[in-house]
Structures are given as structure tokens and as C-alpha cells.
Short mmCIF file of C-alpha atoms and ligand atoms in Angstrom, two decimals:
data_model
loop_
_atom_site.label_atom_id
_atom_site.label_comp_id
_atom_site.label_asym_id
_atom_site.label_seq_id
_atom_site.Cartn_x
_atom_site.Cartn_y
_atom_site.Cartn_z
CA MET A 4 24.32 -13.61 -28.74
CA SER A 5 21.52 -16.19 -28.49
CA GLU A 6 17.97 -15.91 -29.77
CA ARG A 7 14.75 -17.41 -28.42
CA LEU A 8 11.56 -17.83 -30.35
CA ILE A 9 8.47 -17.30 -28.20
CA ARG A 10 5.19 -18.69 -29.51
CA PRO A 11 1.85 -17.40 -28.21
CA ALA A 12 0.27 -19.44 -25.41
CA ARG A 13 -3.34 -20.49 -24.82
CA ASN A 14 -3.08 -20.41 -21.04
CA LEU A 15 -0.66 -20.49 -18.16
CA TYR A 16 -0.91 -23.21 -15.56
CA GLY A 17 1.27 -24.94 -13.00
CA SER A 18 3.34 -24.57 -9.88
CA LEU A 19 6.86 -23.27 -9.44
CA ARG A 20 9.52 -22.82 -6.82
CA LEU A 21 12.05 -20.19 -7.80
CA PRO A 22 15.77 -19.73 -7.17
CA GLY A 23 16.78 -17.45 -4.34
CA ASP A 24 16.29 -13.72 -4.33
CA LYS A 25 19.14 -11.84 -5.99
CA SER A 26 19.18 -8.92 -3.53
CA ILE A 27 19.24 -11.22 -0.49
CA SER A 28 21.81 -13.59 -2.03
CA HIS A 29 24.22 -10.69 -2.71
CA ARG A 30 23.91 -9.50 0.88
CA TYR A 31 24.25 -12.98 2.40
CA ALA A 32 27.31 -13.59 0.22
CA LEU A 33 28.97 -10.32 1.25
CA LEU A 34 28.19 -10.74 4.94
CA GLY A 35 28.92 -14.47 5.08
CA ALA A 36 32.29 -13.82 3.47
CA PHE A 37 33.02 -10.97 5.89
CA ALA A 38 31.79 -12.69 9.07
CA GLU A 39 33.68 -15.05 11.30
CA GLY A 40 32.88 -18.74 10.77
CA THR A 41 31.25 -20.84 8.08
CA SER A 42 27.88 -19.82 6.64
CA ARG A 43 25.72 -22.06 4.51
CA PHE A 44 23.03 -20.79 2.16
CA THR A 45 20.48 -23.01 0.46
CA ASN A 46 18.43 -21.83 -2.53
CA PHE A 47 21.16 -19.27 -3.26
CA SER A 48 20.55 -17.25 -6.45
CA THR A 49 21.64 -19.07 -9.60
CA GLY A 50 22.14 -15.76 -11.47
CA ALA A 51 25.50 -14.61 -12.84
CA ASP A 52 25.28 -11.40 -10.76
CA CYS A 53 25.48 -13.21 -7.42
CA ALA A 54 28.26 -15.39 -8.79
CA SER A 55 30.19 -12.14 -9.41
CA THR A 56 29.81 -11.23 -5.73
CA LEU A 57 31.05 -14.68 -4.68
CA THR A 58 34.07 -14.48 -7.02
CA CYS A 59 35.02 -11.05 -5.67
CA MET A 60 34.77 -12.24 -2.06
CA GLN A 61 36.84 -15.29 -2.89
CA ALA A 62 39.53 -13.03 -4.36
CA LEU A 63 39.45 -11.10 -1.06
CA GLY A 64 40.24 -14.16 1.05
CA ALA A 65 36.90 -15.90 1.72
CA THR A 66 36.61 -19.61 0.91
CA VAL A 67 33.57 -20.34 -1.23
CA ASN A 68 32.36 -23.89 -1.80
CA ARG A 69 29.48 -24.66 -4.11
CA LEU A 70 27.99 -27.78 -2.50
CA ASP A 71 25.46 -28.11 -5.33
CA GLU A 72 23.77 -25.82 -7.86
CA HIS A 73 21.74 -24.11 -5.14
CA THR A 74 23.88 -24.43 -2.00
CA VAL A 75 26.87 -22.29 -1.12
CA GLU A 76 29.14 -22.61 1.88
CA ILE A 77 31.35 -19.64 2.74
CA ASP A 78 34.18 -19.50 5.22
CA GLY A 79 34.44 -15.82 6.17
CA VAL A 80 37.47 -13.57 6.70
CA ALA A 81 36.42 -12.50 10.24
CA GLY A 82 36.33 -8.79 9.45
CA ARG A 83 39.62 -8.39 7.58
CA VAL A 84 39.91 -8.95 3.82
CA THR A 85 43.15 -9.62 1.94
CA PRO A 86 43.57 -7.10 -0.88
CA ALA A 87 43.69 -8.88 -4.23
CA ASN A 88 46.61 -8.15 -6.57
CA HIS A 89 44.22 -7.82 -9.52
CA PRO A 90 41.03 -5.84 -10.20
CA LEU A 91 37.79 -7.24 -8.77
CA ASP A 92 35.45 -7.99 -11.68
CA CYS A 93 31.83 -7.14 -10.78
CA GLY A 94 30.57 -8.29 -14.20
CA ASN A 95 27.14 -6.84 -14.97
CA SER A 96 26.26 -6.33 -11.31
CA GLY A 97 25.66 -2.82 -9.96
CA SER A 98 24.74 -4.35 -6.59
CA THR A 99 28.16 -6.01 -6.33
CA MET A 100 30.09 -2.87 -7.21
CA ARG A 101 28.13 -0.48 -5.00
CA MET A 102 27.74 -2.63 -1.91
CA LEU A 103 31.25 -4.11 -2.05
CA SER A 104 32.66 -0.56 -2.18
CA GLY A 105 31.06 0.14 1.20
CA LEU A 106 32.49 -3.05 2.67
CA LEU A 107 36.02 -2.31 1.36
CA ALA A 108 36.33 1.45 1.95
CA PRO A 109 37.30 1.02 5.66
CA GLN A 110 39.63 -1.94 4.99
CA PRO A 111 43.40 -1.40 4.70
CA GLY A 112 44.68 -1.76 1.14
CA ARG A 113 44.00 -0.65 -2.41
CA PHE A 114 41.06 -2.11 -4.30
CA THR A 115 40.07 -1.67 -7.95
CA LEU A 116 36.57 -2.65 -9.05
CA THR A 117 35.73 -3.14 -12.71
CA GLY A 118 32.65 -4.21 -14.64
CA ASP A 119 31.39 -5.04 -18.12
CA ALA A 120 30.45 -2.39 -20.69
CA SER A 121 26.95 -1.87 -19.25
CA LEU A 122 28.16 -1.59 -15.64
CA SER A 123 30.95 0.78 -16.76
CA ARG A 124 28.26 3.21 -17.99
CA ARG A 125 26.28 3.23 -14.73
CA PRO A 126 26.50 6.10 -12.21
CA MET A 127 28.89 5.59 -9.29
CA GLU A 128 28.95 9.18 -7.94
CA ARG A 129 26.07 8.09 -5.73
CA ILE A 130 28.44 5.97 -3.64
CA ARG A 131 31.53 8.17 -3.98
CA LYS A 132 29.78 11.11 -2.24
CA PRO A 133 28.79 9.38 1.02
CA LEU A 134 31.99 7.32 1.20
CA GLU A 135 34.11 10.47 0.75
CA ALA A 136 32.00 12.21 3.39
CA MET A 137 33.15 9.40 5.70
CA GLY A 138 36.76 10.13 4.73
CA ALA A 139 37.26 7.39 2.14
CA ARG A 140 39.40 7.90 -0.93
CA VAL A 141 37.44 6.87 -4.01
CA THR A 142 38.59 7.46 -7.58
CA LEU A 143 36.14 7.06 -10.44
CA THR A 144 36.60 7.21 -14.18
CA GLN A 145 34.40 10.16 -15.22
CA GLY A 146 31.78 9.21 -12.66
CA HIS A 147 31.92 5.52 -13.56
CA ALA A 148 33.86 2.30 -13.07
CA PRO A 149 36.71 1.40 -12.97
CA LEU A 150 36.60 2.50 -9.37
CA THR A 151 39.57 2.54 -7.00
CA LEU A 152 39.42 2.65 -3.21
CA GLU A 153 42.36 3.46 -0.96
CA GLY A 154 41.02 1.84 2.18
CA ALA A 155 41.45 3.74 5.46
CA PRO A 156 39.68 4.17 8.81
CA LEU A 157 36.51 6.24 8.30
CA GLN A 158 34.30 8.58 10.35
CA ALA A 159 30.62 7.95 11.05
CA ILE A 160 28.13 10.14 9.15
CA ASP A 161 24.49 11.12 9.08
CA PHE A 162 23.61 10.96 5.41
CA THR A 163 20.40 11.57 3.48
CA VAL A 164 20.39 9.52 0.28
CA PRO A 165 19.24 11.90 -2.48
CA ILE A 166 17.86 9.14 -4.72
CA ALA A 167 15.85 6.05 -3.80
CA SER A 168 18.55 3.36 -3.79
CA ALA A 169 18.85 0.34 -1.52
CA GLN A 170 22.29 -0.34 -2.96
CA VAL A 171 23.55 3.05 -1.77
CA LYS A 172 21.88 2.59 1.63
CA THR A 173 23.52 -0.82 2.08
CA CYS A 174 26.89 0.52 0.88
CA ILE A 175 26.86 3.15 3.64
CA LEU A 176 25.70 0.67 6.30
CA LEU A 177 28.51 -1.76 5.41
CA ALA A 178 31.04 1.05 5.83
CA GLY A 179 29.30 2.22 9.03
CA LEU A 180 29.55 -1.30 10.47
CA GLN A 181 33.34 -0.89 10.54
CA THR A 182 33.50 2.77 11.59
CA GLU A 183 33.68 4.14 15.14
CA GLY A 184 30.54 6.04 16.15
CA THR A 185 27.02 5.68 14.82
CA THR A 186 26.26 6.04 11.11
CA THR A 187 22.73 7.04 10.10
CA VAL A 188 21.22 6.70 6.64
CA ARG A 189 18.03 8.61 5.85
CA GLU A 190 15.92 7.97 2.79
CA ALA A 191 12.93 9.82 1.36
CA VAL A 192 11.34 6.59 0.18
CA ARG A 193 11.66 3.37 2.16
CA THR A 194 13.63 1.12 -0.22
CA ARG A 195 14.09 -2.64 0.15
CA ASP A 196 15.43 -3.39 3.63
CA HIS A 197 17.29 -6.66 2.97
CA GLY A 198 20.58 -5.04 3.98
CA GLU A 199 19.24 -4.11 7.40
CA LEU A 200 17.60 -7.51 7.94
CA ALA A 201 20.70 -9.40 6.80
CA LEU A 202 23.04 -7.35 9.00
CA ARG A 203 20.81 -8.15 12.00
CA ALA A 204 20.73 -11.84 11.06
CA PHE A 205 24.55 -11.90 11.10
CA GLY A 206 24.53 -10.34 14.56
CA ALA A 207 24.82 -6.59 13.99
CA ASN A 208 22.82 -4.06 15.98
CA LEU A 209 20.77 -1.58 13.93
CA THR A 210 18.00 0.76 14.92
CA ARG A 211 15.29 2.08 12.67
CA SER A 212 13.24 5.20 13.17
CA GLY A 213 10.79 6.02 10.38
CA ASN A 214 12.77 6.14 7.16
CA SER A 215 16.17 6.35 8.82
CA VAL A 216 18.39 3.53 9.97
CA SER A 217 21.43 3.71 12.24
CA ILE A 218 24.29 1.31 12.75
CA ALA A 219 26.89 1.45 15.49
CA GLY A 220 30.45 0.90 14.35
CA SER A 221 33.11 -1.64 15.27
CA GLN A 222 30.68 -4.56 15.31
CA SER A 223 31.69 -8.06 14.36
CA LEU A 224 29.50 -10.54 12.51
CA HIS A 225 28.94 -14.24 13.06
CA SER A 226 28.11 -16.87 10.44
CA ILE A 227 24.55 -18.10 9.76
CA ASP A 228 22.76 -20.93 7.98
CA ALA A 229 19.91 -19.65 5.86
CA ALA A 230 17.51 -20.62 3.08
CA VAL A 231 17.19 -17.76 0.59
CA PRO A 232 13.52 -16.97 -0.24
CA GLY A 233 12.44 -17.29 -3.88
CA ASP A 234 13.03 -14.14 -5.93
CA ILE A 235 9.84 -12.07 -6.27
CA SER A 236 11.38 -10.01 -9.09
CA SER A 237 11.85 -13.26 -11.04
CA ALA A 238 8.35 -14.38 -10.02
CA ALA A 239 7.06 -11.08 -11.46
CA PHE A 240 7.42 -12.42 -15.01
CA PHE A 241 5.27 -15.46 -14.22
CA LEU A 242 2.75 -13.53 -12.11
CA CYS A 243 2.26 -11.02 -14.94
CA ALA A 244 2.04 -13.83 -17.49
CA ALA A 245 -0.61 -15.63 -15.44
CA ALA A 246 -2.55 -12.38 -14.93
CA LEU A 247 -2.89 -12.05 -18.73
CA PHE A 248 -4.87 -15.29 -19.17
CA PRO A 249 -8.47 -15.54 -17.94
CA GLY A 250 -8.77 -18.82 -16.07
CA SER A 251 -5.03 -19.28 -15.58
CA GLY A 252 -3.75 -20.87 -12.39
CA LEU A 253 -0.26 -20.54 -11.01
CA VAL A 254 1.15 -21.32 -7.57
CA ILE A 255 4.58 -20.11 -6.52
CA ASP A 256 5.92 -21.63 -3.36
CA ALA A 257 8.54 -20.36 -0.86
CA LEU A 258 8.51 -16.90 -2.38
CA GLY A 259 10.11 -13.88 -0.70
CA LEU A 260 7.31 -11.53 0.36
CA ASN A 261 9.23 -8.85 2.24
CA PRO A 262 6.77 -5.89 2.34
CA THR A 263 9.38 -3.57 0.76
CA ARG A 264 9.39 -5.90 -2.27
CA ALA A 265 5.86 -7.21 -2.60
CA SER A 266 4.00 -4.17 -4.04
CA LEU A 267 3.59 -6.06 -7.31
CA LEU A 268 0.90 -8.16 -5.63
CA ASP A 269 -1.06 -4.98 -4.80
CA VAL A 270 -0.65 -3.65 -8.34
CA LEU A 271 -1.80 -6.92 -9.94
CA THR A 272 -4.74 -7.02 -7.53
CA ALA A 273 -5.62 -3.43 -8.49
CA LEU A 274 -5.50 -4.55 -12.14
CA GLY A 275 -8.07 -7.25 -11.32
CA ALA A 276 -5.95 -10.40 -10.88
CA HIS A 277 -7.10 -12.87 -8.21
CA ILE A 278 -4.28 -13.38 -5.74
CA SER A 279 -4.05 -15.24 -2.45
CA VAL A 280 -1.12 -15.60 -0.12
CA LEU A 281 -0.77 -18.71 2.06
CA ASN A 282 1.70 -20.33 4.47
CA LEU A 283 3.40 -17.11 5.58
CA GLU A 284 6.57 -17.71 7.57
CA GLU A 285 9.53 -15.64 8.70
CA LYS A 286 13.10 -16.71 7.96
CA HIS A 287 15.87 -14.50 9.36
CA ALA A 288 13.20 -11.73 9.45
CA GLU A 289 12.38 -12.17 5.74
CA LEU A 290 8.75 -13.08 5.01
CA VAL A 291 8.25 -16.15 2.85
CA GLY A 292 4.98 -17.58 1.54
CA THR A 293 3.00 -19.23 -1.23
CA VAL A 294 1.29 -17.06 -3.83
CA GLN A 295 -1.63 -18.26 -5.93
CA ILE A 296 -2.74 -16.22 -8.91
CA ALA A 297 -5.49 -16.47 -11.53
CA GLY A 298 -6.18 -14.07 -14.39
CA PRO A 299 -9.55 -12.29 -14.31
CA ALA A 300 -12.26 -13.33 -16.80
CA GLN A 301 -12.77 -9.74 -17.95
CA GLY A 302 -9.04 -9.11 -18.51
CA LEU A 303 -6.82 -6.68 -16.62
CA GLY A 304 -8.05 -3.13 -15.95
CA SER A 305 -5.79 -0.11 -15.63
CA THR A 306 -3.44 1.46 -13.10
CA GLU A 307 -1.03 4.25 -12.40
CA ILE A 308 2.37 3.76 -10.77
CA THR A 309 3.96 6.94 -9.41
CA GLY A 310 5.86 8.30 -6.41
CA SER A 311 7.21 5.84 -3.84
CA LEU A 312 5.41 2.95 -5.54
CA ALA A 313 7.53 3.51 -8.66
CA ALA A 314 10.71 3.27 -6.54
CA GLN A 315 9.56 0.11 -4.78
CA LEU A 316 8.56 -1.57 -8.04
CA ILE A 317 11.59 -0.43 -9.98
CA ASP A 318 12.64 -3.93 -11.15
CA GLU A 319 9.08 -4.95 -12.05
CA LEU A 320 8.27 -1.89 -14.19
CA PRO A 321 9.65 -3.30 -17.47
CA VAL A 322 7.33 -6.32 -17.39
CA LEU A 323 4.34 -4.23 -16.28
CA ALA A 324 4.96 -1.82 -19.16
CA ALA A 325 5.42 -4.70 -21.61
CA ILE A 326 2.01 -6.21 -20.75
CA ALA A 327 0.26 -2.82 -20.48
CA PRO A 328 -1.08 -2.78 -24.10
CA LEU A 329 -2.91 -6.03 -23.23
CA THR A 330 -4.82 -4.45 -20.33
CA ARG A 331 -8.18 -2.79 -20.93
CA GLY A 332 -7.25 0.64 -19.62
CA GLY A 333 -3.47 0.89 -19.90
CA ILE A 334 -0.69 1.55 -17.39
CA ARG A 335 0.86 4.91 -16.64
CA ILE A 336 4.29 4.98 -15.01
CA ARG A 337 5.98 8.19 -13.76
CA ASP A 338 8.65 9.15 -11.20
CA ALA A 339 10.79 6.26 -12.47
CA ARG A 340 13.76 8.18 -13.91
CA GLU A 341 16.10 5.63 -12.31
CA LEU A 342 14.99 3.16 -15.01
CA ARG A 343 17.20 5.09 -17.43
CA VAL A 344 20.37 4.12 -15.54
CA LYS A 345 19.76 0.41 -14.99
CA GLU A 346 21.49 -2.35 -17.01
CA SER A 347 20.08 -0.47 -20.02
CA ASP A 348 17.96 2.67 -20.49
CA ARG A 349 14.84 0.67 -19.68
CA ILE A 350 12.41 3.48 -20.57
CA ALA A 351 13.83 3.86 -24.08
CA LEU A 352 14.21 0.13 -24.67
CA VAL A 353 10.70 -0.76 -23.47
CA ALA A 354 9.23 1.98 -25.69
CA ARG A 355 11.26 0.83 -28.70
CA ASN A 356 10.31 -2.82 -28.28
CA LEU A 357 6.63 -2.05 -27.66
CA ARG A 358 6.61 -0.05 -30.90
CA ALA A 359 8.32 -2.97 -32.67
CA MET A 360 5.33 -5.08 -31.58
CA GLY A 361 2.97 -2.51 -33.09
CA ALA A 362 1.91 -0.80 -29.85
CA GLU A 363 1.44 2.87 -29.20
CA VAL A 364 3.34 4.29 -26.21
CA ALA A 365 4.23 7.76 -24.91
CA GLU A 366 7.73 8.11 -23.47
CA PHE A 367 8.59 10.63 -20.75
CA ASP A 368 11.85 11.49 -19.12
CA ASP A 369 10.69 9.62 -16.00
CA GLY A 370 8.27 7.02 -17.31
CA LEU A 371 5.89 5.66 -19.90
CA ASP A 372 2.21 5.94 -20.68
CA VAL A 373 0.98 2.78 -22.38
CA PRO A 374 -2.66 2.79 -23.54
CA GLY A 375 -4.64 -0.42 -23.11
CA GLY A 376 -6.85 -2.30 -25.55
CA GLN A 377 -4.04 -2.80 -28.08
CA THR A 378 -2.98 -5.86 -30.03
CA LEU A 379 0.66 -6.92 -29.90
CA HIS A 380 2.21 -8.46 -33.01
CA GLY A 381 5.09 -10.91 -32.97
CA ALA A 382 8.32 -9.03 -33.71
CA THR A 383 12.08 -9.11 -33.28
CA ILE A 384 12.96 -7.79 -29.82
CA ASP A 385 16.33 -6.32 -28.93
CA ALA A 386 17.03 -7.17 -25.28
CA GLY A 387 19.91 -4.67 -25.31
CA GLY A 388 21.96 -7.02 -23.09
CA ASP A 389 19.41 -6.45 -20.30
CA HIS A 390 18.01 -9.53 -18.53
CA ARG A 391 14.76 -7.88 -17.47
CA ILE A 392 14.01 -6.63 -21.00
CA ALA A 393 14.55 -10.13 -22.46
CA MET A 394 12.17 -11.67 -19.92
CA ALA A 395 9.56 -8.86 -19.98
CA PHE A 396 9.05 -9.17 -23.74
CA SER A 397 9.00 -12.97 -23.58
CA VAL A 398 5.95 -12.55 -21.33
CA ALA A 399 4.25 -10.02 -23.64
CA ALA A 400 4.96 -12.40 -26.55
CA LEU A 401 2.75 -15.08 -24.97
CA ARG A 402 -0.29 -12.99 -25.91
CA ALA A 403 0.96 -11.54 -29.20
CA GLU A 404 -0.33 -12.45 -32.63
CA GLY A 405 2.45 -14.46 -34.24
CA GLU A 406 5.87 -15.44 -33.01
CA THR A 407 8.39 -13.18 -31.30
CA LEU A 408 12.15 -13.49 -31.57
CA ILE A 409 14.06 -12.36 -28.48
CA GLN A 410 17.57 -11.34 -29.48
CA GLY A 411 20.06 -11.40 -26.63
CA ALA A 412 18.02 -13.97 -24.71
CA GLU A 413 21.16 -15.21 -22.94
CA SER A 414 21.07 -12.07 -20.76
CA ALA A 415 18.25 -13.67 -18.71
CA ALA A 416 21.02 -15.68 -16.99
CA ILE A 417 22.19 -12.52 -15.22
CA SER A 418 19.39 -13.02 -12.70
CA PHE A 419 17.40 -16.08 -13.79
CA PRO A 420 19.09 -18.78 -15.94
CA GLU A 421 16.08 -21.12 -15.58
CA PHE A 422 13.60 -18.57 -16.99
CA PHE A 423 12.97 -19.99 -20.48
CA ASP A 424 12.74 -23.60 -19.27
CA LEU A 425 10.21 -22.67 -16.59
CA LEU A 426 8.22 -20.58 -19.07
CA ASP A 427 7.96 -23.63 -21.36
CA LEU A 428 6.82 -25.65 -18.36
CA VAL A 429 3.84 -23.45 -17.46
CA ALA A 430 2.82 -21.93 -20.83
CA GLU A 431 0.13 -24.09 -22.47
CA ARG A 432 0.22 -24.00 -26.23
C1 S3P B 25 18.81 -3.55 -5.57
C2 S3P B 25 18.32 -2.28 -5.57
C3 S3P B 25 17.78 -1.65 -6.77
C4 S3P B 25 17.38 -2.69 -7.81
C5 S3P B 25 18.46 -3.70 -8.03
C6 S3P B 25 18.78 -4.43 -6.75
C7 S3P B 25 19.38 -4.07 -4.30
O1 S3P B 25 18.77 -0.82 -7.34
O2 S3P B 25 17.06 -2.06 -9.03
O3 S3P B 25 18.03 -4.67 -9.00
O4 S3P B 25 19.60 -5.29 -4.19
O5 S3P B 25 19.62 -3.26 -3.40
P1 S3P B 25 19.05 0.68 -6.81
O6 S3P B 25 19.64 0.61 -5.46
O7 S3P B 25 19.99 1.26 -7.82
O8 S3P B 25 17.70 1.34 -6.83
#
């Protein structure tokens, strides 16, 4: 386990371009490997999670060539995978396990998916239910991985996803793509729509009506060339860091700004940060642009994150909670029970680490209430093997009194291996 010492900063200044979005990279990897032809992706995610997806697809017959650190070329299997004679290791990646299950359930053969200790604790019933409703045979280990699929032809379904989960939605759409008839997925909260946009980019027909999306079966996909937009969930750490310093200035270029992902900009604006968005463009239906941010002179105010906003900001909540003591009025987060079943129990771990830094925080089953106007003290932080916890507390540490030691700092590489180097680049000390 590696440690990182984070010293307080005086300001945050500079410009960044970030590696590709993790959610989009997973989907492009799955679809590129499944399509017919050779796809090429530039600015592909450098995180270990997306590498897990590539390794699994390689084991299933796709040819994956890393042209350089950021460019991947994939020769797809044209709609028919070759079952591997060993388990498919999804590493730490829930996205890989859940979405790949949807892709494999209609394919002939037997597939076993495994993961690391954290992934083996995460709930998989959420994909077993819809896949079994389609006729798939899915065996779990007490609701968890290892997961085994006996692939077989499926039937189309009309399914309402009981929790807000884009991974589950995409899982069902990937199965529906290969199933006769039309499969419809309904969701109570509109979750990130990268799966829908990526399927269209690879040539599939989908229709959306309100919060439901339908896909006709027996469609084939063609290869694409695409540049993956910068990851806004990785940018979140730098945007929050910049927001903490009056007079800061940060520009992030070529950033993914898909409206189902960009609520953080509204929340930071509501907290008082000065944000402008420039150079908006569309790439394979994904919005990309430049974001400029400066921290307000009077410091950040207060806000409440509940309901659908909590679902849409799910990956950004740890860093917002970690900086909340440094706002004037605090941040209240509710309706975010899903945080308890991420790579760690993020509600418990955020509360524990905030307390370690001397902050007061109220913990609820579905959220946190963090009062503002508090001082954070340098402390030893336990990242709990969770990349977003390691990075969230590195940001809070920039405005703490004294130095902070992040234990388990290596976990940042799950989504963002460059994080600490880029933080050193823009943090002025
Ligand atoms: C993701 C969806 C979210 C998110 C995860 C990535 C995706 O998970 O937390 O980091 O790419 O679809 P859930 O689907 O479990 O909400």
C-alpha cells in the first residue's frame, strides 16, 4: 500500500487536459470489441478499470492494440465472442462486471466473471433480475461475484430499473441489442446516457421517450474512430480544489460535458464558484468543452443535494462532502444510499475521515450533513482501497492546517493514475 503526503496549498492555478472519461471508455471498449471492424479510440481512459474491460474483451476474442498510452485500437468479434476457458477478471470494476454480463448473456457458451475483494462484496442481484426475466441463466455467489452465465437466446423485456443505475440500464440494453423484439428500460431518474449514445454511434437504433429507452434486437454494430472526452468525474477533484481558493484560476480543456454528468458545474455555481464554459462541441453525440473556474472571494456558501441530483452526482459526492467543512454554510446530502455499495461504503468512510481531520459530521443511512465554517487539521486518511476517497481527501488536505497522509493512495490509479502529478502541477505552495 502506498502513502502520499499532501501539504496545504496557497492557491490553485493552471490548465489541464484530462484522460478520457471512464464511463465512455468502458462502453467504447465493449462495443468496439463486439462490433465488426477496427475501432480506434484516442484519449482512452488510463485507469485500471477500463484496462480490465479491455483484458476481458481480449480474452473473448477481440484484438486489442495499445498504440500509445492514450490510444487503443480494437479489432471486434463481429457479434460473436469466443468463450474463454478461464474466468474473466473484472478487477475492481463494477462497470465491467455489470455491463459485460449484459453483453454475454445472449452469447452461446459459459462465462464466469470474477473480481477483487471489493467488487466481490458489491450487489449483483440488480443485474441478475432483469437478465433472468429475459430468460438468461445467471448464478451468483450469495448475491455477489463470482458470477456465472450460461449464455442462451433471450426474450425482449420491458423493465423498470428499481434503483438509479446506468450500469444496469446499459447491461439490459446490451442484452436487448442481441434479442429478438424490442427491449425497453424505464428509469425513475434519468441516469448517465453514455450507453445509449455509444450504441447509436456504433450504428444501433434506439428510441427514447421521457425516461424510457427502447432498443430493437438483432442489430449489428460497425466500428468507429472516436476521441474520448476528458473525464468530468476526475475533473471534479480539481474543480472542487479550485473552488476552495479565492482568486484561483483553472482551465480544463476538452472536458466531457454530457448534461447527465455535468450537474457538478451547477452545484459549484450554487456554492458561489465562478464558472464559464467555452468551445462547446459534439463528438459522437457527447458534448465536449472548456471549463474555466475561479474560487469566490467570500468563500463557498452552502447547498443541499437530494433526490435525482444525488443520483446524477453520485461519483462527485465524496469530494463535495470532503470539502464541505470548508464552505461557509455546509453541505447536506440525502437520497444517496447507493454510496454505501460503491468501491467502499463511501458514507461511512467519508464520515470517518472527516472526523479524523477534526470535523463534525452527521451520518445518515442515505447521506451526510456536514456543517460549514470548520477548520480541517492534517491527519492520516484511510482511503479504504477506494480511488475516489483517496482523491477527495487529497483535495480537502490542500486547505487543512498541517500535512495529511493519504494511506492507500495507489487506489487513485483505478480511475486516474495521473492525479497526484497533476495536483502537484496546479497546487501553488
Ligand atoms: C457508472 C454508473 C454509476 C457510477 C459508476 C459508473 C457507469 O454506477 O457510480 O462510477 O459508467 O454507468 P451505478 O450504475 O452503480 O449507479
